[in-house]
């Protein structure tokens, strides 16, 4: 997602900076949940937590078991609000729909302290389960260059990714840790970065979503892989989770899915070298992957990636082995999904294997949530998939110290 328009309270203080980012599958019986019903939960690797994997899974299951269906459905959404002045209407919609994640959008030059005040105010409306608050996951787009939502006192001016890609990986890792520390001080848990898309040199700025804004780390898979990984590792060592985007890559298209319908990549295959940065990031334990809204004709010509079981379940989950949270690119205002109703967007993404529905337009969340609930009543496979998705989101929150299971 391109955002050119556009507290860590309760987080564990301990951060294992030297621990590799490794995803782990857990045993089924946790926290008294019967083995037949307990789910394999894949904790968010590399996030700011000192809790062992089993404790993360147990916490996620405990919170899930105490939730109403409306609260569970709400965990499937991330709603966008203004970073500088969230509207009461948007906040009210997110609160009423039990939305569990928020994205700071737009542009704010208010600085770290003022942003933290905004975030703390938003966190105050989080749901409670059994008298304990289920912390909101707060995200933003902080890539650098023209895609930097938060600036002002306390925030560094970040260069674009192409400049970052010219640094050594050790330098980028160190600088990324510093930028992430600023986000953490502002109360942000998740950065919707790094960009893992590879823009070929001969396409360059003709590539509207990435190349035009110098959002790529380089023009070869190896450079993008090494530097997107360095950005992610540095960020997560400072306590901020990251998101590889935009799977399976927007580097070889012309149109921008934010502003153009029917964007097609007719080159990328399931064995393309341009998947290398995603494969590398996943193997390193990336906790989130964002799926694009383009169509990949040599992978699945019938669906945009976010609505494609072939892309999400077969390629991302099975072939690349990703076990974390799959988040959509913006399903609220993007022109790429304008021909779909909000209901179709939500159910299509979840049915394809996605977990977290991102919409920068909170007003459509009620229609989306209603559609999800309705389909759960009649479709057992969909209902089971939703349960798995909620568990993955809760496990991410538990690993980030956002759930109180004390």
Short mmCIF file of C-alpha atoms in Angstrom, two decimals:
data_model
loop_
_atom_site.label_atom_id
_atom_site.label_comp_id
_atom_site.label_asym_id
_atom_site.label_seq_id
_atom_site.Cartn_x
_atom_site.Cartn_y
_atom_site.Cartn_z
CA UNK A 1 0.00 0.00 0.00
CA UNK A 2 1.30 3.42 -0.89
CA UNK A 3 0.51 6.12 1.62
CA UNK A 4 1.29 9.40 -0.10
CA UNK A 5 -1.97 10.81 1.31
CA UNK A 6 -1.99 9.53 4.12
CA UNK A 7 2.03 2.87 23.26
CA UNK A 8 3.75 0.47 23.38
CA UNK A 9 2.09 0.42 26.87
CA UNK A 10 2.12 -3.02 28.34
CA UNK A 11 4.90 -4.21 26.05
CA UNK A 12 7.53 -6.46 27.59
CA UNK A 13 10.62 -4.50 28.51
CA UNK A 14 12.93 -7.33 27.64
CA UNK A 15 13.96 -7.66 24.01
CA UNK A 16 16.16 -10.52 22.88
CA UNK A 17 18.27 -8.64 20.37
CA UNK A 18 20.54 -11.57 19.72
CA UNK A 19 17.88 -14.25 19.32
CA UNK A 20 17.29 -15.38 15.72
CA UNK A 21 13.88 -14.68 14.24
CA UNK A 22 12.53 -18.22 14.14
CA UNK A 23 8.85 -19.18 13.86
CA UNK A 24 7.73 -22.07 16.01
CA UNK A 25 4.73 -24.40 15.83
CA UNK A 26 3.36 -25.33 19.21
CA UNK A 27 1.74 -28.43 20.62
CA UNK A 28 -2.03 -28.52 20.68
CA UNK A 29 -2.85 -28.75 24.37
CA UNK A 30 -2.39 -25.38 26.04
CA UNK A 31 -3.91 -23.58 29.00
CA UNK A 32 -6.48 -26.27 29.66
CA UNK A 33 -7.93 -26.18 26.13
CA UNK A 34 -8.77 -29.73 25.05
CA UNK A 35 -6.32 -31.12 22.49
CA UNK A 36 -9.11 -31.71 19.99
CA UNK A 37 -10.01 -28.04 20.02
CA UNK A 38 -6.72 -26.29 20.73
CA UNK A 39 -5.00 -24.79 17.72
CA UNK A 40 -1.41 -24.70 16.61
CA UNK A 41 -0.42 -21.10 17.21
CA UNK A 42 2.64 -19.66 15.53
CA UNK A 43 4.03 -16.90 17.74
CA UNK A 44 5.44 -13.80 16.14
CA UNK A 45 9.14 -14.42 15.87
CA UNK A 46 11.52 -11.68 16.79
CA UNK A 47 8.98 -9.44 18.46
CA UNK A 48 9.59 -7.71 21.75
CA UNK A 49 8.79 -10.42 24.22
CA UNK A 50 10.55 -12.43 26.85
CA UNK A 51 7.70 -14.95 27.07
CA UNK A 52 8.43 -18.48 25.86
CA UNK A 53 6.52 -19.74 22.85
CA UNK A 54 4.22 -21.96 24.88
CA UNK A 55 3.18 -19.02 27.06
CA UNK A 56 2.37 -16.96 23.95
CA UNK A 57 0.14 -19.73 22.61
CA UNK A 58 -1.50 -20.28 25.98
CA UNK A 59 -2.24 -16.58 26.33
CA UNK A 60 -3.77 -16.38 22.84
CA UNK A 61 -6.01 -19.36 23.55
CA UNK A 62 -7.08 -17.97 26.92
CA UNK A 63 -8.13 -14.65 25.43
CA UNK A 64 -9.86 -16.32 22.48
CA UNK A 65 -11.91 -18.59 24.71
CA UNK A 66 -13.28 -15.61 26.64
CA UNK A 67 -14.32 -13.57 23.61
CA UNK A 68 -17.74 -13.11 22.10
CA UNK A 69 -18.10 -13.81 18.38
CA UNK A 70 -18.29 -10.08 17.68
CA UNK A 71 -15.01 -9.55 19.52
CA UNK A 72 -13.35 -12.37 17.61
CA UNK A 73 -14.50 -10.96 14.27
CA UNK A 74 -13.22 -7.55 15.32
CA UNK A 75 -9.71 -8.96 15.66
CA UNK A 76 -9.72 -9.60 11.90
CA UNK A 77 -9.71 -5.87 11.09
CA UNK A 78 -7.21 -3.03 11.02
CA UNK A 79 -8.90 0.33 10.54
CA UNK A 80 -7.18 3.50 9.41
CA UNK A 81 -7.42 6.72 11.43
CA UNK A 82 -5.73 10.08 11.01
CA UNK A 83 -2.31 10.13 12.67
CA UNK A 84 -2.71 13.75 13.68
CA UNK A 85 -6.39 14.01 14.62
CA UNK A 86 -8.49 10.83 14.53
CA UNK A 87 -12.15 11.62 13.98
CA UNK A 88 -14.64 10.75 16.68
CA UNK A 89 -16.80 9.07 14.04
CA UNK A 90 -14.03 6.75 12.88
CA UNK A 91 -13.00 5.91 16.43
CA UNK A 92 -16.61 5.25 17.36
CA UNK A 93 -17.02 2.85 14.43
CA UNK A 94 -13.89 0.95 15.34
CA UNK A 95 -14.95 0.76 18.98
CA UNK A 96 -18.48 -0.41 18.18
CA UNK A 97 -17.14 -3.10 15.83
CA UNK A 98 -14.54 -4.29 18.37
CA UNK A 99 -11.77 -3.63 15.83
CA UNK A 100 -8.51 -4.93 17.27
CA UNK A 101 -5.92 -3.07 15.19
CA UNK A 102 -5.47 0.52 14.08
CA UNK A 103 -3.34 2.10 11.37
CA UNK A 104 -2.17 5.70 11.68
CA UNK A 105 -2.65 7.29 8.25
CA UNK A 106 -2.13 10.59 6.48
CA UNK A 107 0.74 12.80 7.55
CA UNK A 108 1.60 14.07 11.01
CA UNK A 109 4.48 16.41 11.87
CA UNK A 110 3.47 16.56 15.53
CA UNK A 111 6.44 14.54 16.77
CA UNK A 112 6.90 11.59 19.10
CA UNK A 113 5.34 12.98 22.28
CA UNK A 114 2.19 14.28 20.65
CA UNK A 115 1.79 11.08 18.62
CA UNK A 116 2.10 9.04 21.81
CA UNK A 117 -0.71 11.08 23.33
CA UNK A 118 -2.90 10.31 20.31
CA UNK A 119 -2.04 6.61 20.45
CA UNK A 120 -2.67 6.36 24.18
CA UNK A 121 -6.09 7.92 23.65
CA UNK A 122 -6.91 5.35 20.97
CA UNK A 123 -5.70 2.49 23.15
CA UNK A 124 -8.16 3.53 25.82
CA UNK A 125 -11.06 2.18 23.78
CA UNK A 126 -9.70 -1.37 23.49
CA UNK A 127 -12.02 -4.25 24.37
CA UNK A 128 -11.81 -6.17 27.62
CA UNK A 129 -12.14 -9.92 28.09
CA UNK A 130 -12.72 -11.26 31.60
CA UNK A 131 -11.92 -7.83 32.94
CA UNK A 132 -8.56 -7.59 31.14
CA UNK A 133 -7.84 -5.29 28.24
CA UNK A 134 -7.10 -6.83 24.83
CA UNK A 135 -4.49 -4.38 23.62
CA UNK A 136 -4.86 -2.67 20.26
CA UNK A 137 -2.20 -3.33 17.65
CA UNK A 138 -1.10 0.09 16.36
CA UNK A 139 0.59 0.29 12.96
CA UNK A 140 1.77 2.87 10.45
CA UNK A 141 3.71 3.26 7.19
CA UNK A 142 7.23 4.40 8.04
CA UNK A 143 9.39 3.33 5.09
CA UNK A 144 11.27 6.56 4.41
CA UNK A 145 11.36 9.02 1.55
CA UNK A 146 7.87 9.94 0.41
CA UNK A 147 6.30 7.22 2.55
CA UNK A 148 6.81 8.40 6.12
CA UNK A 149 3.58 9.07 8.01
CA UNK A 150 5.16 10.30 11.26
CA UNK A 151 7.62 13.19 11.47
CA UNK A 152 8.42 16.17 13.67
CA UNK A 153 10.32 16.42 16.98
CA UNK A 154 11.81 13.07 17.93
CA UNK A 155 11.39 11.47 14.49
CA UNK A 156 14.31 11.22 12.07
CA UNK A 157 13.90 12.19 8.44
CA UNK A 158 14.30 8.83 6.73
CA UNK A 159 15.80 8.60 3.23
CA UNK A 160 14.02 6.57 0.58
CA UNK A 161 14.63 2.84 0.34
CA UNK A 162 16.81 3.10 -2.76
CA UNK A 163 19.20 5.25 -0.73
CA UNK A 164 18.99 2.82 2.19
CA UNK A 165 19.84 0.03 -0.24
CA UNK A 166 23.16 1.69 -0.99
CA UNK A 167 24.28 1.34 2.62
CA UNK A 168 25.92 -1.73 4.12
CA UNK A 169 23.47 -4.10 5.77
CA UNK A 170 25.05 -3.44 9.17
CA UNK A 171 24.52 0.30 8.76
CA UNK A 172 20.92 -0.18 7.69
CA UNK A 173 20.26 -2.57 10.55
CA UNK A 174 21.56 0.01 13.03
CA UNK A 175 19.67 2.90 11.48
CA UNK A 176 16.47 0.83 11.31
CA UNK A 177 16.78 0.06 15.02
CA UNK A 178 16.99 3.77 15.72
CA UNK A 179 13.94 4.58 13.59
CA UNK A 180 12.03 1.76 15.24
CA UNK A 181 12.95 3.08 18.67
CA UNK A 182 11.27 6.35 17.70
CA UNK A 183 8.14 4.49 16.64
CA UNK A 184 8.11 2.51 19.86
CA UNK A 185 8.40 5.71 21.89
CA UNK A 186 5.38 6.99 19.96
CA UNK A 187 3.40 3.86 20.89
CA UNK A 188 3.57 2.11 17.51
CA UNK A 189 3.79 -1.71 17.56
CA UNK A 190 3.97 -2.54 13.85
CA UNK A 191 5.60 -0.90 10.85
CA UNK A 192 4.00 -1.72 7.51
CA UNK A 193 7.48 -2.03 6.02
CA UNK A 194 9.90 -3.11 4.58
CA UNK A 195 9.11 -3.19 0.87
CA UNK A 196 10.36 -6.50 -0.52
CA UNK A 197 9.39 -5.73 -4.11
CA UNK A 198 12.15 -5.86 -6.76
CA UNK A 199 11.90 -3.26 -9.52
CA UNK A 200 14.09 -4.19 -12.52
CA UNK A 201 16.51 -1.43 -13.49
CA UNK A 202 15.09 -1.27 -17.00
CA UNK A 203 11.62 -0.58 -15.59
CA UNK A 204 12.67 1.89 -12.90
CA UNK A 205 10.34 4.83 -12.35
CA UNK A 206 7.85 3.55 -14.92
CA UNK A 207 6.82 1.18 -12.14
CA UNK A 208 4.13 3.36 -10.58
CA UNK A 209 3.62 1.85 -7.11
CA UNK A 210 7.28 1.35 -6.15
CA UNK A 211 9.88 2.61 -8.59
CA UNK A 212 8.28 6.00 -9.12
CA UNK A 213 8.86 6.80 -5.42
CA UNK A 214 12.20 4.95 -5.00
CA UNK A 215 10.62 2.55 -2.51
CA UNK A 216 12.74 -0.42 -3.62
CA UNK A 217 16.05 -1.28 -1.90
CA UNK A 218 17.61 -2.16 -5.23
CA UNK A 219 17.09 -3.70 -8.64
CA UNK A 220 18.15 -7.29 -7.98
CA UNK A 221 16.57 -9.92 -5.73
CA UNK A 222 19.74 -10.40 -3.68
CA UNK A 223 20.12 -6.72 -2.80
CA UNK A 224 16.46 -6.34 -1.91
CA UNK A 225 16.57 -9.55 0.15
CA UNK A 226 19.63 -8.53 2.17
CA UNK A 227 18.46 -4.98 2.84
CA UNK A 228 14.79 -5.68 3.54
CA UNK A 229 15.98 -8.31 6.02
CA UNK A 230 18.40 -5.84 7.62
CA UNK A 231 15.60 -3.30 8.00
CA UNK A 232 13.33 -5.92 9.57
CA UNK A 233 15.94 -7.30 11.95
CA UNK A 234 16.96 -3.85 13.14
CA UNK A 235 13.36 -2.81 13.66
CA UNK A 236 12.38 -5.90 15.59
CA UNK A 237 15.47 -5.71 17.77
CA UNK A 238 14.18 -2.31 18.86
CA UNK A 239 10.75 -3.74 19.66
CA UNK A 240 8.70 -2.94 16.56
CA UNK A 241 7.28 -5.71 14.37
CA UNK A 242 7.56 -5.47 10.60
CA UNK A 243 5.62 -6.42 7.49
CA UNK A 244 7.05 -7.78 4.24
CA UNK A 245 5.13 -6.27 1.34
CA UNK A 246 3.58 -6.53 -1.27
CA UNK A 247 3.48 -10.31 -1.85
CA UNK A 248 4.16 -11.74 -4.37
CA UNK A 249 5.65 -8.44 -5.54
CA UNK A 250 4.63 -5.17 -7.21
CA UNK A 251 8.01 -4.54 -8.83
CA UNK A 252 7.12 -5.78 -12.30
CA UNK A 253 3.83 -3.98 -12.89
CA UNK A 254 3.13 -0.57 -14.39
CA UNK A 255 -0.09 0.52 -12.69
CA UNK A 256 -0.60 1.38 -9.03
CA UNK A 257 -3.37 -0.65 -7.39
CA UNK A 258 -4.25 2.32 -5.16
CA UNK A 259 -5.29 4.34 -8.19
CA UNK A 260 -5.74 1.81 -11.03
CA UNK A 261 -7.97 -1.19 -11.63
CA UNK A 262 -6.89 -4.39 -13.36
CA UNK A 263 -3.17 -4.17 -12.58
CA UNK A 264 -1.56 -7.34 -13.97
CA UNK A 265 1.87 -8.91 -13.51
CA UNK A 266 2.31 -11.22 -16.50
CA UNK A 267 5.87 -12.26 -15.62
CA UNK A 268 6.15 -13.55 -12.04
CA UNK A 269 5.80 -17.29 -11.49
CA UNK A 270 5.82 -19.46 -8.37
CA UNK A 271 9.53 -20.11 -8.90
CA UNK A 272 10.54 -16.57 -9.85
CA UNK A 273 13.78 -15.20 -8.42
CA UNK A 274 11.81 -12.06 -7.58
CA UNK A 275 10.25 -14.01 -4.70
CA UNK A 276 13.69 -14.28 -3.07
CA UNK A 277 13.26 -11.31 -0.69
CA UNK A 278 9.97 -12.73 0.59
CA UNK A 279 11.46 -16.20 0.97
CA UNK A 280 14.46 -14.79 2.82
CA UNK A 281 12.32 -12.68 5.14
CA UNK A 282 9.99 -15.56 5.90
CA UNK A 283 12.89 -17.89 6.67
CA UNK A 284 14.22 -15.21 9.02
CA UNK A 285 10.89 -15.23 10.88
CA UNK A 286 9.00 -12.24 9.50
CA UNK A 287 5.80 -11.94 11.57
CA UNK A 288 3.57 -10.24 8.96
CA UNK A 289 3.28 -10.42 5.16
CA UNK A 290 1.08 -8.02 3.19
CA UNK A 291 -0.59 -9.39 0.04
CA UNK A 292 -0.98 -7.17 -3.01
CA UNK A 293 -4.08 -6.30 -5.04
CA UNK A 294 -2.56 -7.04 -8.44
CA UNK A 295 -3.34 -10.13 -10.52
CA UNK A 296 -0.49 -12.53 -11.31
CA UNK A 297 -1.51 -14.19 -14.56
CA UNK A 298 1.15 -16.93 -14.40
CA UNK A 299 0.14 -17.86 -10.85
CA UNK A 300 -3.65 -17.31 -10.77
CA UNK A 301 -5.18 -15.39 -13.65
CA UNK A 302 -8.69 -15.51 -12.16
CA UNK A 303 -8.17 -13.65 -8.86
CA UNK A 304 -6.29 -10.67 -7.55
CA UNK A 305 -3.61 -11.91 -5.15
CA UNK A 306 -5.48 -10.96 -1.96
CA UNK A 307 -8.46 -13.08 -3.07
CA UNK A 308 -6.43 -15.99 -4.42
CA UNK A 309 -6.13 -19.26 -2.45
CA UNK A 310 -3.37 -20.20 -4.90
CA UNK A 311 -1.32 -17.16 -3.89
CA UNK A 312 -2.08 -17.16 -0.16
CA UNK A 313 -2.60 -20.79 0.83
CA UNK A 314 -0.52 -22.62 -1.79
CA UNK A 315 2.35 -20.23 -2.53
CA UNK A 316 2.73 -18.19 0.65
CA UNK A 317 1.62 -20.66 3.31
CA UNK A 318 2.64 -24.02 1.80
CA UNK A 319 5.45 -23.38 -0.65
CA UNK A 320 7.18 -20.58 1.28
CA UNK A 321 6.15 -21.91 4.69
CA UNK A 322 4.82 -18.66 6.15
CA UNK A 323 3.09 -19.19 9.50
CA UNK A 324 2.53 -15.62 10.66
CA UNK A 325 -0.20 -13.06 10.03
CA UNK A 326 -1.26 -12.42 6.43
CA UNK A 327 -2.50 -8.83 6.10
CA UNK A 328 -4.20 -7.37 3.05
CA UNK A 329 -3.21 -4.26 1.20
CA UNK A 330 -5.87 -1.58 1.59
CA UNK A 331 -9.34 -3.00 0.92
CA UNK A 332 -11.05 0.30 1.71
CA UNK A 333 -10.18 2.91 -0.88
CA UNK A 334 -7.95 1.12 -3.41
CA UNK A 335 -9.29 1.40 -6.94
CA UNK A 336 -8.18 -2.18 -7.56
CA UNK A 337 -11.06 -3.49 -5.44
CA UNK A 338 -13.67 -0.87 -6.29
CA UNK A 339 -15.73 -3.37 -8.31
CA UNK A 340 -16.15 -5.57 -5.22
CA UNK A 341 -18.58 -4.82 -2.42
CA UNK A 342 -17.11 -4.43 1.07
CA UNK A 343 -18.67 -7.78 1.94
CA UNK A 344 -17.00 -9.47 -1.01
CA UNK A 345 -13.63 -7.92 -0.13
CA UNK A 346 -13.72 -9.17 3.45
CA UNK A 347 -14.98 -12.69 2.81
CA UNK A 348 -12.86 -13.07 -0.32
CA UNK A 349 -9.66 -12.27 1.52
CA UNK A 350 -10.42 -14.50 4.51
CA UNK A 351 -11.58 -17.38 2.30
CA UNK A 352 -8.31 -17.17 0.38
CA UNK A 353 -6.40 -17.68 3.63
CA UNK A 354 -5.82 -14.10 4.78
CA UNK A 355 -5.96 -13.07 8.44
CA UNK A 356 -6.07 -9.29 8.92
CA UNK A 357 -8.24 -7.04 6.74
CA UNK A 358 -6.76 -3.58 6.31
CA UNK A 359 -9.10 -0.75 5.37
CA UNK A 360 -8.20 2.92 5.54
CA UNK A 361 -11.94 3.58 5.35
CA UNK A 362 -13.43 2.58 8.74
CA UNK A 363 -16.98 3.31 7.62
CA UNK A 364 -17.13 0.05 5.65
CA UNK A 365 -16.08 -2.16 8.58
CA UNK A 366 -19.68 -2.78 9.77
CA UNK A 367 -20.68 -4.20 6.37
CA UNK A 368 -17.53 -6.28 6.24
CA UNK A 369 -17.97 -7.64 9.77
CA UNK A 370 -21.62 -8.49 9.15
CA UNK A 371 -20.67 -10.43 6.01
CA UNK A 372 -18.01 -12.37 7.87
CA UNK A 373 -20.47 -13.30 10.62
CA UNK A 374 -23.12 -14.34 8.14
CA UNK A 375 -20.79 -16.61 6.20
CA UNK A 376 -19.52 -18.18 9.41
CA UNK A 377 -23.08 -19.37 10.10
CA UNK A 378 -23.34 -21.37 6.88
CA UNK A 379 -19.77 -22.33 5.92
CA UNK A 380 -17.91 -24.60 8.32
CA UNK A 381 -14.60 -24.38 6.47
CA UNK A 382 -14.79 -20.59 6.47
CA UNK A 383 -15.68 -20.60 10.17
CA UNK A 384 -12.66 -22.78 10.96
CA UNK A 385 -10.40 -20.53 8.91
CA UNK A 386 -11.63 -17.46 10.78
CA UNK A 387 -10.84 -19.13 14.09
CA UNK A 388 -7.30 -19.86 12.90
CA UNK A 389 -6.89 -16.25 11.76
CA UNK A 390 -8.06 -14.82 15.08
CA UNK A 391 -5.60 -17.09 16.89
CA UNK A 392 -2.75 -15.89 14.68
CA UNK A 393 -3.59 -12.25 15.35
CA UNK A 394 -3.88 -12.85 19.09
CA UNK A 395 -0.58 -14.74 19.10
CA UNK A 396 1.06 -11.73 17.43
CA UNK A 397 -0.37 -9.49 20.14
CA UNK A 398 0.71 -11.84 22.90
CA UNK A 399 4.25 -11.96 21.53
CA UNK A 400 4.30 -8.14 21.47
CA UNK A 401 3.12 -7.90 25.07
CA UNK A 402 -0.31 -6.55 24.14
CA UNK A 403 -2.34 -9.19 25.96
CA UNK A 404 -2.66 -9.45 29.71
CA UNK A 405 -2.77 -13.10 30.69
CA UNK A 406 -0.94 -12.58 34.00
#
